[in-house]
Short mmCIF file of C-alpha atoms in Angstrom, two decimals:
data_model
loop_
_atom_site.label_atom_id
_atom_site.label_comp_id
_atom_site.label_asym_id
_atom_site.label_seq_id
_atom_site.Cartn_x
_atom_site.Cartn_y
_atom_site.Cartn_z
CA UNK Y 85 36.43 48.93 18.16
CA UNK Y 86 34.14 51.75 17.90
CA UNK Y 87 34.47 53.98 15.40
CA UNK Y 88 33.25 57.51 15.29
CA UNK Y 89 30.56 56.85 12.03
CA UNK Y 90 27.16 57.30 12.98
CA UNK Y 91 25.68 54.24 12.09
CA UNK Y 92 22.04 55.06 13.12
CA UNK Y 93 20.98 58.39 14.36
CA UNK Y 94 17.40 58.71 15.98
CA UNK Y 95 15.53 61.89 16.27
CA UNK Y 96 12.32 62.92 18.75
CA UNK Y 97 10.55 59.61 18.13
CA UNK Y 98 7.27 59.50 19.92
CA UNK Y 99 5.13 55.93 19.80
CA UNK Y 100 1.18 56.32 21.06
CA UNK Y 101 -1.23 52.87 21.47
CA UNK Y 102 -4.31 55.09 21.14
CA UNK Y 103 -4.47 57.15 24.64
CA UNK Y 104 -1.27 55.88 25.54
CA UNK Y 105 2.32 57.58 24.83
CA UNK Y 106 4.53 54.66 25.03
CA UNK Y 107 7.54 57.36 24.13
CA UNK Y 108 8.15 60.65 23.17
CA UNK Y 109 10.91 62.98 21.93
CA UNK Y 110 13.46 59.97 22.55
CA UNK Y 111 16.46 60.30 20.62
CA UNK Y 112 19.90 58.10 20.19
CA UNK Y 113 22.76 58.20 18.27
CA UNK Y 114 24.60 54.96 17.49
CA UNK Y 115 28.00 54.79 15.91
CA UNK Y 116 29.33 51.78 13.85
CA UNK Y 117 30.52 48.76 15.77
CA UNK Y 118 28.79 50.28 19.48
CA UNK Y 119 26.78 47.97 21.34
CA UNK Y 120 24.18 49.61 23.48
CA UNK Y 121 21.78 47.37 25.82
CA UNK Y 122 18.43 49.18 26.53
CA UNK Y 123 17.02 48.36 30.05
CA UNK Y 124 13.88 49.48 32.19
CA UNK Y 125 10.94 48.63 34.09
CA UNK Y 126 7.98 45.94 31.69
CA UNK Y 127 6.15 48.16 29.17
CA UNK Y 128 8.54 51.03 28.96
CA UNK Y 129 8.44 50.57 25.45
CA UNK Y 130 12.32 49.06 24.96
CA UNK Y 131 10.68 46.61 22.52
CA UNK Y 132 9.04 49.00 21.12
CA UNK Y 133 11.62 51.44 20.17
CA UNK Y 134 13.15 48.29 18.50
CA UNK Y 135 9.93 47.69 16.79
CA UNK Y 136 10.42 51.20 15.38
CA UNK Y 137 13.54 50.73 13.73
CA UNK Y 138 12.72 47.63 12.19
CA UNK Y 139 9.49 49.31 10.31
CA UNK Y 140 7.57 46.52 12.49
CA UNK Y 141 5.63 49.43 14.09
CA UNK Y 142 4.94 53.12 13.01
CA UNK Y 143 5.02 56.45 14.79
CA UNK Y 144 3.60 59.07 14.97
CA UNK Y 145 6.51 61.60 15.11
CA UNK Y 146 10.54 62.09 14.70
CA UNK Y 147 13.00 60.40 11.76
CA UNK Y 148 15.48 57.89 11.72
CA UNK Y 149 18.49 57.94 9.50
CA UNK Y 150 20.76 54.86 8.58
CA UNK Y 151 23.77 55.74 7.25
CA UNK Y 152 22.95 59.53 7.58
CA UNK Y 153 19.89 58.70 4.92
CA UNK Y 154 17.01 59.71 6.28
CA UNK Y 155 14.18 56.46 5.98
CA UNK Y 156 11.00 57.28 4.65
CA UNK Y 157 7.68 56.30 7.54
CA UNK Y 158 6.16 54.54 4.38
CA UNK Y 159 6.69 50.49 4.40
CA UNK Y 160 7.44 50.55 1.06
CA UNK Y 161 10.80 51.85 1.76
CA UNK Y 162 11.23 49.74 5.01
CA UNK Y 163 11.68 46.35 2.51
CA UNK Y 164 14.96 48.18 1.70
CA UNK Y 165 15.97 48.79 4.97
CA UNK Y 166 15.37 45.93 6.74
CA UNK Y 167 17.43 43.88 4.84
CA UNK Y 168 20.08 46.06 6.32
CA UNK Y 169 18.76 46.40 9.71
CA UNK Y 170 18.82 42.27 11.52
CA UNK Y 171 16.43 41.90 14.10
CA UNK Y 172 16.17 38.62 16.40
CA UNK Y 173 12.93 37.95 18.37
CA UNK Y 174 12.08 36.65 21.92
CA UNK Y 175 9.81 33.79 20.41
CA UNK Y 176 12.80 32.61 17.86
CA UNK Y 177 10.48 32.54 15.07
CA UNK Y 178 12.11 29.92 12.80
CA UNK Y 179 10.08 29.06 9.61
CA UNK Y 180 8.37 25.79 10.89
CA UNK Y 181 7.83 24.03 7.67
CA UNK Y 182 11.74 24.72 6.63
CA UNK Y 183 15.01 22.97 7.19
CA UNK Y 184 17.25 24.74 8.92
CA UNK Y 185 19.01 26.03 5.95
CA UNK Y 186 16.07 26.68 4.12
CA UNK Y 187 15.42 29.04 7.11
CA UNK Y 188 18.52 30.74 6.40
CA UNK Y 189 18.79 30.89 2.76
CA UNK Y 190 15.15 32.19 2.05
CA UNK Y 191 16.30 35.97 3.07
CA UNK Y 192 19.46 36.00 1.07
CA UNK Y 193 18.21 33.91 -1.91
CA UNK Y 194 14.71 35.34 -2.43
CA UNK Y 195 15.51 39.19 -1.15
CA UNK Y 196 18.79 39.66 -1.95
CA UNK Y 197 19.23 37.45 -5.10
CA UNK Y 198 22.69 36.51 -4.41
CA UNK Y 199 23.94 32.90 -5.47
CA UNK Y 200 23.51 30.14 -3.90
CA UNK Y 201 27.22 28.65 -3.37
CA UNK Y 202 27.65 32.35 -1.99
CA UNK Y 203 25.20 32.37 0.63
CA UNK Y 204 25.61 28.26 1.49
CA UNK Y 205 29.21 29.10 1.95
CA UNK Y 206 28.51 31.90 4.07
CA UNK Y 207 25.77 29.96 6.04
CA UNK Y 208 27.84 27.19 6.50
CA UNK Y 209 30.78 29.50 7.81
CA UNK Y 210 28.03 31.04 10.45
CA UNK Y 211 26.45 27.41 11.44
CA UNK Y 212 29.91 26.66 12.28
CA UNK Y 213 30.80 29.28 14.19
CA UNK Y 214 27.91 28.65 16.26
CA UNK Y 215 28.01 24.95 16.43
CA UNK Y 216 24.71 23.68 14.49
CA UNK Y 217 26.07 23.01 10.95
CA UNK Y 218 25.13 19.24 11.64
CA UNK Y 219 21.45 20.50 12.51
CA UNK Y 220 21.24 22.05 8.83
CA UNK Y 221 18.71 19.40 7.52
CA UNK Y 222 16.94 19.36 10.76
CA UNK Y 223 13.44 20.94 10.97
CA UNK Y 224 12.57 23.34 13.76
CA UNK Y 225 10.37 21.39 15.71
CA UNK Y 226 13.41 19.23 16.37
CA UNK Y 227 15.59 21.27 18.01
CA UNK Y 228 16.04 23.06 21.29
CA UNK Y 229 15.02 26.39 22.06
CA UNK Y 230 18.82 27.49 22.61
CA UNK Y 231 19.34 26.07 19.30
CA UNK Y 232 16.40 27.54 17.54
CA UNK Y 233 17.76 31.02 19.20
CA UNK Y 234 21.44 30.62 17.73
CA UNK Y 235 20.08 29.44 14.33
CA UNK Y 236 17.44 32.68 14.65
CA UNK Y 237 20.74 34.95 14.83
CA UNK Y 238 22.58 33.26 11.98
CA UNK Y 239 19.84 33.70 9.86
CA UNK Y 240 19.75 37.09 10.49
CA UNK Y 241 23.47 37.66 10.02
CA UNK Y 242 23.00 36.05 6.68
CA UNK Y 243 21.68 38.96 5.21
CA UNK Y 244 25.05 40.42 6.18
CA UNK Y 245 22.98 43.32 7.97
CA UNK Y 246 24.71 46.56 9.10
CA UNK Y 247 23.50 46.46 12.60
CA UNK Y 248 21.34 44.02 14.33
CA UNK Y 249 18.21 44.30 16.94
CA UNK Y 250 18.17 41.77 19.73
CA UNK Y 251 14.89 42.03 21.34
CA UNK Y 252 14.84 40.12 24.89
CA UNK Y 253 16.22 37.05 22.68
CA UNK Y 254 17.05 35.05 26.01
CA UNK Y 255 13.82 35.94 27.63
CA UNK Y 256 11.77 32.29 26.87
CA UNK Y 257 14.68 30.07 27.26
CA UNK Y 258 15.44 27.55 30.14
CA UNK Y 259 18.13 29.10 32.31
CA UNK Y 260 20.80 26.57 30.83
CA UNK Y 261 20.36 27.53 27.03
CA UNK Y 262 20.41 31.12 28.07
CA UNK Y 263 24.82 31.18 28.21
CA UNK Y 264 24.95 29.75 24.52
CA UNK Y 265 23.01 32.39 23.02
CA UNK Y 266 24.90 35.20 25.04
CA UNK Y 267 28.05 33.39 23.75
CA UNK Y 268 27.55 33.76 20.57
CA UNK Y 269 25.62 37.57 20.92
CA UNK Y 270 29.51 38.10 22.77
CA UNK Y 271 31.33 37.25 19.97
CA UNK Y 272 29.47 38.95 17.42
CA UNK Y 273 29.93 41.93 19.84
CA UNK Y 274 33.99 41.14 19.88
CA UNK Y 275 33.84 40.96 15.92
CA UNK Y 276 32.61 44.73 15.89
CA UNK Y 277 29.02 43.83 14.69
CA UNK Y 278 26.58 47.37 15.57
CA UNK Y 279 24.37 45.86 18.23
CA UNK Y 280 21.41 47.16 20.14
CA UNK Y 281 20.44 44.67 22.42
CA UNK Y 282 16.62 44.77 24.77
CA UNK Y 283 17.89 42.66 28.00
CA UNK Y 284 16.95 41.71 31.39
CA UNK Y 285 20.21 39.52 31.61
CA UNK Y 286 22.09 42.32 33.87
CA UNK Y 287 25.36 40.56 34.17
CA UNK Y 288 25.16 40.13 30.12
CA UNK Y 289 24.26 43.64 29.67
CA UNK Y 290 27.48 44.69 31.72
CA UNK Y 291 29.63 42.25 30.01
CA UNK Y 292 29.06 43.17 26.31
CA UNK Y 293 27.69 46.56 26.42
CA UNK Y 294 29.61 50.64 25.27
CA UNK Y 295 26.88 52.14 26.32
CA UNK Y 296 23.46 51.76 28.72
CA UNK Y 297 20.58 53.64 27.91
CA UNK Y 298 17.79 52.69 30.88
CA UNK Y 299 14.11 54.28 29.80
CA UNK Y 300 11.25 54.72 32.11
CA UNK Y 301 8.07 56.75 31.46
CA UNK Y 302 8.71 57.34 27.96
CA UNK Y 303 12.05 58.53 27.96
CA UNK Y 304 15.71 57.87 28.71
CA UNK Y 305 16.04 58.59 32.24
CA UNK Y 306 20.29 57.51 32.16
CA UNK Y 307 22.11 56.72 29.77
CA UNK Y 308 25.96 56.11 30.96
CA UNK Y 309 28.58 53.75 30.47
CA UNK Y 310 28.03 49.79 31.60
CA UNK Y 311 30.84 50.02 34.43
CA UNK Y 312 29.68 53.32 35.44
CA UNK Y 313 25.41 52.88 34.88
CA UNK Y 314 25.87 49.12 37.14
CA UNK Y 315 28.34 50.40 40.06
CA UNK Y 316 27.50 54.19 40.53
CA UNK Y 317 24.18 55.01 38.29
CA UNK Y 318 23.60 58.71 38.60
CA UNK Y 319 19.65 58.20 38.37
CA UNK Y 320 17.70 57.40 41.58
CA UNK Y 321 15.42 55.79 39.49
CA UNK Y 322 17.95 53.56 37.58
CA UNK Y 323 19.20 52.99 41.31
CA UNK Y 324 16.04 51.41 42.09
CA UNK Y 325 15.39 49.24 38.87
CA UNK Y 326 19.37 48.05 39.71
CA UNK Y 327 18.09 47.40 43.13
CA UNK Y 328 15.28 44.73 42.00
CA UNK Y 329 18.13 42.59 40.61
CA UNK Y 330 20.04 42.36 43.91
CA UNK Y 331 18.72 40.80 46.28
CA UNK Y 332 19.33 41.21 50.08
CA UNK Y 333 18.64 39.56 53.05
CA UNK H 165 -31.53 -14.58 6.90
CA UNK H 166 -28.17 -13.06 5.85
CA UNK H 167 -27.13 -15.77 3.99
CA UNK H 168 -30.51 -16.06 2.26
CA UNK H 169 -30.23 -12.55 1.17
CA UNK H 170 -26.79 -12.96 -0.56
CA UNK H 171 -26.27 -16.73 -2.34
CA UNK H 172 -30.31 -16.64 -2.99
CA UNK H 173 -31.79 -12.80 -3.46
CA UNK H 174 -28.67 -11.42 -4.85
CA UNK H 175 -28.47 -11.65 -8.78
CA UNK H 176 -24.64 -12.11 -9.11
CA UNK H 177 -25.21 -12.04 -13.16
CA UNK H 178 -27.24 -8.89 -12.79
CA UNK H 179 -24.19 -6.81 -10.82
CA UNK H 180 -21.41 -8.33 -13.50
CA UNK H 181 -23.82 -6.97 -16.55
CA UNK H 182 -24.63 -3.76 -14.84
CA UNK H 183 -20.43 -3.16 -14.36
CA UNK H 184 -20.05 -0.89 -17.27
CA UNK H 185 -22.98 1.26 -17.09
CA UNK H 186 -21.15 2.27 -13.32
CA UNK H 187 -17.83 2.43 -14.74
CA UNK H 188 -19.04 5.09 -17.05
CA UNK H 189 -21.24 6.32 -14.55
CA UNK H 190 -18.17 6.76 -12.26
CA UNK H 191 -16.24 8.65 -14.78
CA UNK H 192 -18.69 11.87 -15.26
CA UNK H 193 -18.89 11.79 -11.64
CA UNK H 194 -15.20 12.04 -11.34
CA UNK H 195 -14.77 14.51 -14.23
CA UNK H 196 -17.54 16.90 -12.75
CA UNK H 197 -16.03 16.25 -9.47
CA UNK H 198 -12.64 17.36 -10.47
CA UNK H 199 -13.74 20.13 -12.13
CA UNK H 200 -16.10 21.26 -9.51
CA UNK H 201 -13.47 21.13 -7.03
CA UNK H 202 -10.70 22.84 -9.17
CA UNK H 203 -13.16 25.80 -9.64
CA UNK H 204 -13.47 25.54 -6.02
CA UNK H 205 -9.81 25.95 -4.48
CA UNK H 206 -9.49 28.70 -6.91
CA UNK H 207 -13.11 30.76 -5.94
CA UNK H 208 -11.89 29.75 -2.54
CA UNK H 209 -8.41 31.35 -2.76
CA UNK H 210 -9.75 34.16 -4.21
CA UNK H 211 -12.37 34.50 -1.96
CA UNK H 212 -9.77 33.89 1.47
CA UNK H 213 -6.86 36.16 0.25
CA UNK H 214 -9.89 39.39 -0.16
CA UNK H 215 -11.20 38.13 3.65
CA UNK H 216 -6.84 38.31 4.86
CA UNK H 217 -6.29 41.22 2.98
CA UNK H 218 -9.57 42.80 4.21
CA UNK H 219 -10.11 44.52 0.69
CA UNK H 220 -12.66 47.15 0.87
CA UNK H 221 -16.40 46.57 -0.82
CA UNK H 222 -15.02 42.79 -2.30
CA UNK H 223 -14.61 41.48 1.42
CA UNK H 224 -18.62 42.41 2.00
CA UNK H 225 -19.64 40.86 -1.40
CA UNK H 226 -17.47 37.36 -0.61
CA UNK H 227 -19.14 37.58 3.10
CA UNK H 228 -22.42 37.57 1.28
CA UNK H 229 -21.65 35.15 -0.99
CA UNK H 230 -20.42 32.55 1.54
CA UNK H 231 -23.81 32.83 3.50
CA UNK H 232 -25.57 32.58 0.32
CA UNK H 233 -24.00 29.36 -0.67
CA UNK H 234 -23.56 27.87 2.75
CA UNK H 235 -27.23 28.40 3.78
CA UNK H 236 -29.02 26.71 0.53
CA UNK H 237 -28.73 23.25 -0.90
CA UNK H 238 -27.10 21.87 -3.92
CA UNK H 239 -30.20 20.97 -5.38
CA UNK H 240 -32.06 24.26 -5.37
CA UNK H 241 -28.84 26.05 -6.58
CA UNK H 242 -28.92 23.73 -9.75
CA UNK H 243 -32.60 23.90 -10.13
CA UNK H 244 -31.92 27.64 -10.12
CA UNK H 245 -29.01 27.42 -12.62
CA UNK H 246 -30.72 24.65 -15.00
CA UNK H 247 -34.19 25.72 -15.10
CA UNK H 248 -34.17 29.05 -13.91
CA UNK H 249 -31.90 30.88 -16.07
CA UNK H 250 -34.13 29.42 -19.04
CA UNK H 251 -36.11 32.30 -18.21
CA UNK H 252 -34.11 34.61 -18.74
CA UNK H 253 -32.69 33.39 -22.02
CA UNK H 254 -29.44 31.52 -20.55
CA UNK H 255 -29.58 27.99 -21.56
CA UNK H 256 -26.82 25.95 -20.00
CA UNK H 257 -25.84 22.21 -20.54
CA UNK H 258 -26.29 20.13 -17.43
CA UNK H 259 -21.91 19.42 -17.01
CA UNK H 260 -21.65 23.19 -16.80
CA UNK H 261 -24.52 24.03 -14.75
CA UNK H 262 -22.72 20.64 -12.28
CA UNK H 263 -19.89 22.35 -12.21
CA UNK H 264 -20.79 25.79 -11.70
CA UNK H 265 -23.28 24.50 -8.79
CA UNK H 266 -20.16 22.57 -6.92
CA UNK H 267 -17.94 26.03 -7.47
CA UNK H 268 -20.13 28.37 -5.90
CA UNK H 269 -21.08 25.33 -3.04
CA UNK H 270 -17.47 24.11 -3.00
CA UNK H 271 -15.91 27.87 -3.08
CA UNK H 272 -16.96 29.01 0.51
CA UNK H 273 -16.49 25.97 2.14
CA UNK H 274 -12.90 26.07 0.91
CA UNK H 275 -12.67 29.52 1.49
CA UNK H 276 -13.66 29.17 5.13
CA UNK H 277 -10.84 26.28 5.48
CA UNK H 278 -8.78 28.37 4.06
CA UNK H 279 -9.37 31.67 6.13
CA UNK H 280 -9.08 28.62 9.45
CA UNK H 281 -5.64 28.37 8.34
CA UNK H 282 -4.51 31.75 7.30
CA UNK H 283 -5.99 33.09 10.86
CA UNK H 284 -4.00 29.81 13.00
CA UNK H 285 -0.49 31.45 11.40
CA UNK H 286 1.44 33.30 14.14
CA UNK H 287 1.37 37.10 13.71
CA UNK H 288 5.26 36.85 14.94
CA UNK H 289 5.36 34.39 12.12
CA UNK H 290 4.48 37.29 9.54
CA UNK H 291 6.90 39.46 11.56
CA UNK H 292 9.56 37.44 11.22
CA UNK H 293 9.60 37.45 7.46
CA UNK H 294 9.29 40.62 6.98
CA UNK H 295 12.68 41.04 9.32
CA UNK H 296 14.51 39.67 6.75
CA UNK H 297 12.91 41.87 4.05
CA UNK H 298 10.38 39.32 2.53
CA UNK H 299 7.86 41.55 0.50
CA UNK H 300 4.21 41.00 1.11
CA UNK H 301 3.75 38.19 -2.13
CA UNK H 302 7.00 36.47 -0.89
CA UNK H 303 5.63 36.68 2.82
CA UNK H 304 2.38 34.94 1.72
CA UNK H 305 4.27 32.32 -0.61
CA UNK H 306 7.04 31.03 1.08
CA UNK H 307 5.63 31.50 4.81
CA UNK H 308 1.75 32.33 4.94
CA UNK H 309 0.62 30.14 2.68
CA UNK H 310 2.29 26.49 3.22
CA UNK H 311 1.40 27.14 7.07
CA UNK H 312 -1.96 28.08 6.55
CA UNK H 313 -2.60 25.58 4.10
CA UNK H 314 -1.05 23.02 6.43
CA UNK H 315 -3.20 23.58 8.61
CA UNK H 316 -6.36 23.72 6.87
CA UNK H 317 -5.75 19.92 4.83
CA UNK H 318 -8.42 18.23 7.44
CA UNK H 319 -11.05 20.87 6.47
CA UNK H 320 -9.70 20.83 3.19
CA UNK H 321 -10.30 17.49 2.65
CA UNK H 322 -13.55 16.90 4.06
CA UNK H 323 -14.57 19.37 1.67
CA UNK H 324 -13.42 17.37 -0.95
CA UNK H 325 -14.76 14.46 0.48
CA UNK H 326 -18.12 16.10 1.09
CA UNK H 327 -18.38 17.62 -2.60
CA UNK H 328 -17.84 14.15 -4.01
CA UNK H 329 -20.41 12.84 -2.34
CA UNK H 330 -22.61 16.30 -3.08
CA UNK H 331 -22.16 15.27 -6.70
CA UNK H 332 -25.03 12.47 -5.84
CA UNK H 333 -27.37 15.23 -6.55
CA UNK H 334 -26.85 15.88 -10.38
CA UNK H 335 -28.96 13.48 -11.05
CA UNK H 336 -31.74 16.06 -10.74
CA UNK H 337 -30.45 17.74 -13.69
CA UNK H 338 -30.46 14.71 -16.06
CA UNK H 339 -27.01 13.64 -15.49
CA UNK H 340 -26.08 10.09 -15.79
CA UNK H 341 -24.01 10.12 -13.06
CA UNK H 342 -23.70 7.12 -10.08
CA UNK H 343 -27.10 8.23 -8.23
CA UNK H 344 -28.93 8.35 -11.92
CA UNK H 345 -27.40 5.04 -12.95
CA UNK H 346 -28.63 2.87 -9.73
CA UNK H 347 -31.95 4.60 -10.14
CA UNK H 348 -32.13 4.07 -13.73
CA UNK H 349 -31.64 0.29 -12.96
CA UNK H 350 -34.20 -0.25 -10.11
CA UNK H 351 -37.05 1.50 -12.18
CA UNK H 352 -35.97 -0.90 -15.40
CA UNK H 353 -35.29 -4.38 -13.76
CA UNK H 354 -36.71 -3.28 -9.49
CA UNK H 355 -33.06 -5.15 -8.61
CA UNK H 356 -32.81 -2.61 -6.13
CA UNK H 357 -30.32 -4.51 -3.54
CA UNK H 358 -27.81 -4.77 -6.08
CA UNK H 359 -28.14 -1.38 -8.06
CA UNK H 360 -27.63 0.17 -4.45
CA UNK H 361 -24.86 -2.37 -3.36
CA UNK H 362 -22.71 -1.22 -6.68
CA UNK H 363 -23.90 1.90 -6.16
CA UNK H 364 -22.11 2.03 -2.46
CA UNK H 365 -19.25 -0.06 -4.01
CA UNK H 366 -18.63 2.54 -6.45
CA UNK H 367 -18.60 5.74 -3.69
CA UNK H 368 -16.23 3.78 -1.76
CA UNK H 369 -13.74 2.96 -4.72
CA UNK H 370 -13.43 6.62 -5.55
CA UNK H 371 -13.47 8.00 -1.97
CA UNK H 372 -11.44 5.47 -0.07
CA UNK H 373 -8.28 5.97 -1.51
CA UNK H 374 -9.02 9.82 -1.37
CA UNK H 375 -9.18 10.20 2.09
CA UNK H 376 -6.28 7.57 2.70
CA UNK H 377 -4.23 9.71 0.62
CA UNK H 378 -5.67 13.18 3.34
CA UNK H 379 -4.87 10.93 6.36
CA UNK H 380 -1.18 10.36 5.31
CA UNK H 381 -1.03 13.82 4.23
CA UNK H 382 -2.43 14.69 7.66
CA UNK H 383 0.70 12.73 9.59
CA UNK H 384 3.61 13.80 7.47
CA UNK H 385 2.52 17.60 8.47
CA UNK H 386 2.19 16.67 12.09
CA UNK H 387 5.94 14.90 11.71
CA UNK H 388 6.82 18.54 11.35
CA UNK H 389 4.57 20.12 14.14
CA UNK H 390 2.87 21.35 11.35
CA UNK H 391 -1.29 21.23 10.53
CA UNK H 392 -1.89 20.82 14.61
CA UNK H 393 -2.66 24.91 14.44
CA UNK H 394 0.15 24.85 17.00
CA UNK H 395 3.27 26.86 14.75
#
């Protein structure tokens, strides 16, 4: 399923909060249909980095290139890029004062000028897919925050993005809602969509991921296969961090 | 004693006669109110998007203007406008120097209801829209702005409320408005109970169904878990 494109390449970024390096010199290559699952320790700057490629954040140093085009660090050019570049959020983030559909139309109507029997059909397609095209009329406030997570995706896949940011999506929902968002984040992984996906969901992570990069002190300390980086990490470090999520009489 | 006061003190002839003069009183007051408070959402806008955008030099001068006209009355700001540009050669009719003195009142209030809404919309909010490649205009018309206005309709419309009632004042200026009517009346005939009872009658026709019309505003937005500052 992965191909051998380079989808997104990232070179020596380095992130500061005033005194504080949050990353430096971290680099990552991701080819088209890969799904890599970025793990590590609170405040090691996974959301971040994710921040970074969405143009929700600057830094200081280092360039990113989609589709071997390198993107300029002014937002001007990020309007552009994130229509290619999906990104889901912890805190779902639906448009309160919108349907459901208006949620997902607005991106692909208003950005992307396409028609609208194009994008309903497309929307409709997606709702389906993920169960909630009877919730299209419905406004946030009336749905659950599994649902408001799945409709959060679709609304990003809308925009028929290249690759798509998950960033701890899974992290604020009650433990039952959590499986129907990783369902559908599974599938989208089985249809070949480019994924990199922030996580503290281990069994998830192992489950759906090519590759796992785990950072710690502003850098990748392993970054391995999911079989090998969950049974036989070569990182004491990553060791430990696995450790936290066993636990042992 | 009650009774007394209203089938033998109260001239019911005298109210009937005097309908007209309040009917026509009501209308300036409604035509410099809606003026006055048109001029006002728009100074106000104005005045909120420089304070969001934090535009350098213009968001000092609107700071300073909103103290200005938040920290001195109505009446002194026509006095100023109607008697004191005279001096320096600008002579303005009393409607414009009425509506001019509700904008520049009416325009920081609304500004600051305004600026209470634009501030309660969720920073992840903004992020969100701008994930899916909303430019800054499109971000601030189809997610900022119906939020933030959401929330600020209670403010909103007790400023609308409050510059209604503000319009009471023209009088100073030689405007036959409601306030000028009912004291035109009690000097002429001294029937003051009923100049003041039309005089309340008349405030409550135009302002009841006004904030009526707010309060079921107010609910539909909460339907939506919207106007609570809560999004």
């Amino acid at each position: 399923m992965v191909s051998d494109k380079v989808l997104l390449e990232v070179k020596h970024l380095q992130k500061s909060f005033g005194d504080k390096t949050i990353f430096k010199d971290l680099s990552l290559t991701v080819r088209q249909g890969e799904v890599i699952v970025l793990v590590g320790p609170s405040g090691c700057g996974k959301s971040t980095f994710l921040r970074c490629l969405n143009g929700l954040e600057d830094y200081e140093h280092g360039e990113v290139f989609l589709d071997g085009k390198a993107i300029p660090g002014e937002q001007k050019s990020w309007y552009q890029v994130r229509q290619k570049i999906g990104m889901v959020f912890q805190s779902y983030d639906l448009f309160p004062h919108m349907t459901v559909l208006d949620n997902i139309l607005l991106g692909p109507l208003k950005v992307q000028k396409r028609t609208k029997e194009e994008v309903l059909q497309q929307a409709q397609n997606l709702l389906e897919r993920v169960g909630l095209w009877d919730r299209r009329n419905d406004y946030p406030s009336q749905l659950s925050g599994g649902q408001k997570q799945r409709i959060a995706i679709v609304r990003a896949l809308c925009m028929n993005p290249e690759i798509m940011l998950f960033d701890e999506v899974t992290a604020s929902l009650d433990p039952e809602m959590v499986r129907e968002v990783l369902d559908v984040m599974l599938e989208l992984a089985k249809a070949g969509m480019t994924m990199i996906i922030v996580t503290h969901e281990m069994n998830f992570a192992k489950a759906v991921a090519d590759r796992v990069i785990f950072l710690d002190d502003g850098g990748i300390v392993e970054e391995n296969t999911a079989e090998q980086f969950f049974t036989t990490p070569k990182t004491e470090r990553a060791k430990k961090f696995l450790d936290i999520f066993n636990f042992k009489e | 004693m009650v009774a007394r006061f209203l089938f033998e003190v109260m001239d019911y002839q005298f109210i009937v006669n005097s309908i007209p003069l309040y009917v026509k009183a009501m209308e300036l007051t409604l035509i410099l109110s809606f003026w006055g408070i048109l001029f006002s959402i728009v100074l106000g806008c104005i005045c909120a998007m420089v304070d969001y955008f934090k535009i350098p030099v213009l968001k000092t001068v609107v700071k300073v203007y909103v103290e200005i006209s938040r920290n001195t009355p109505l009446l002194i700001q026509l006095f100023f406008l109607y008697y004191g540009l005279t001096q320096f050669g600008v002579r303005l009719e009393g409607e414009t120097c009425a509506i001019i003195g509700l904008t520049f009142l009416g325009g920081s209030y609304m500004a600051e209801a305004l600026r209470s809404g634009l501030d309660a919309v969720h920073k992840t909010q903004v992020e969100s829209g701008l994930s899916i490649g909303l430019t800054n205009w499109q971000l601030m018309r189809y997610i900022i702005l119906p939020q933030a206005c959401a929330v600020a309709v209670p403010s909103f419309a007790a400023n609308v409320i409050f510059l209604l009632k503000e319009t009471s004042v023209v009088s100073a200026i030689a405007l036959a408005d409601l306030m000028f009517v009912a004291k035109d009346l009690i000097g002429m005939y001294y029937r003051t109970s009923e100049a003041l009872l039309m005089l309340v009658v008349a405030y409550l026709i135009i302002l009841l169904p006004i904030s009526i019309l707010f309060s079921y505003l107010e609910g539909r937005l909460r339907q939506h878990g919207l106007g609570s500052g809560n999004i």
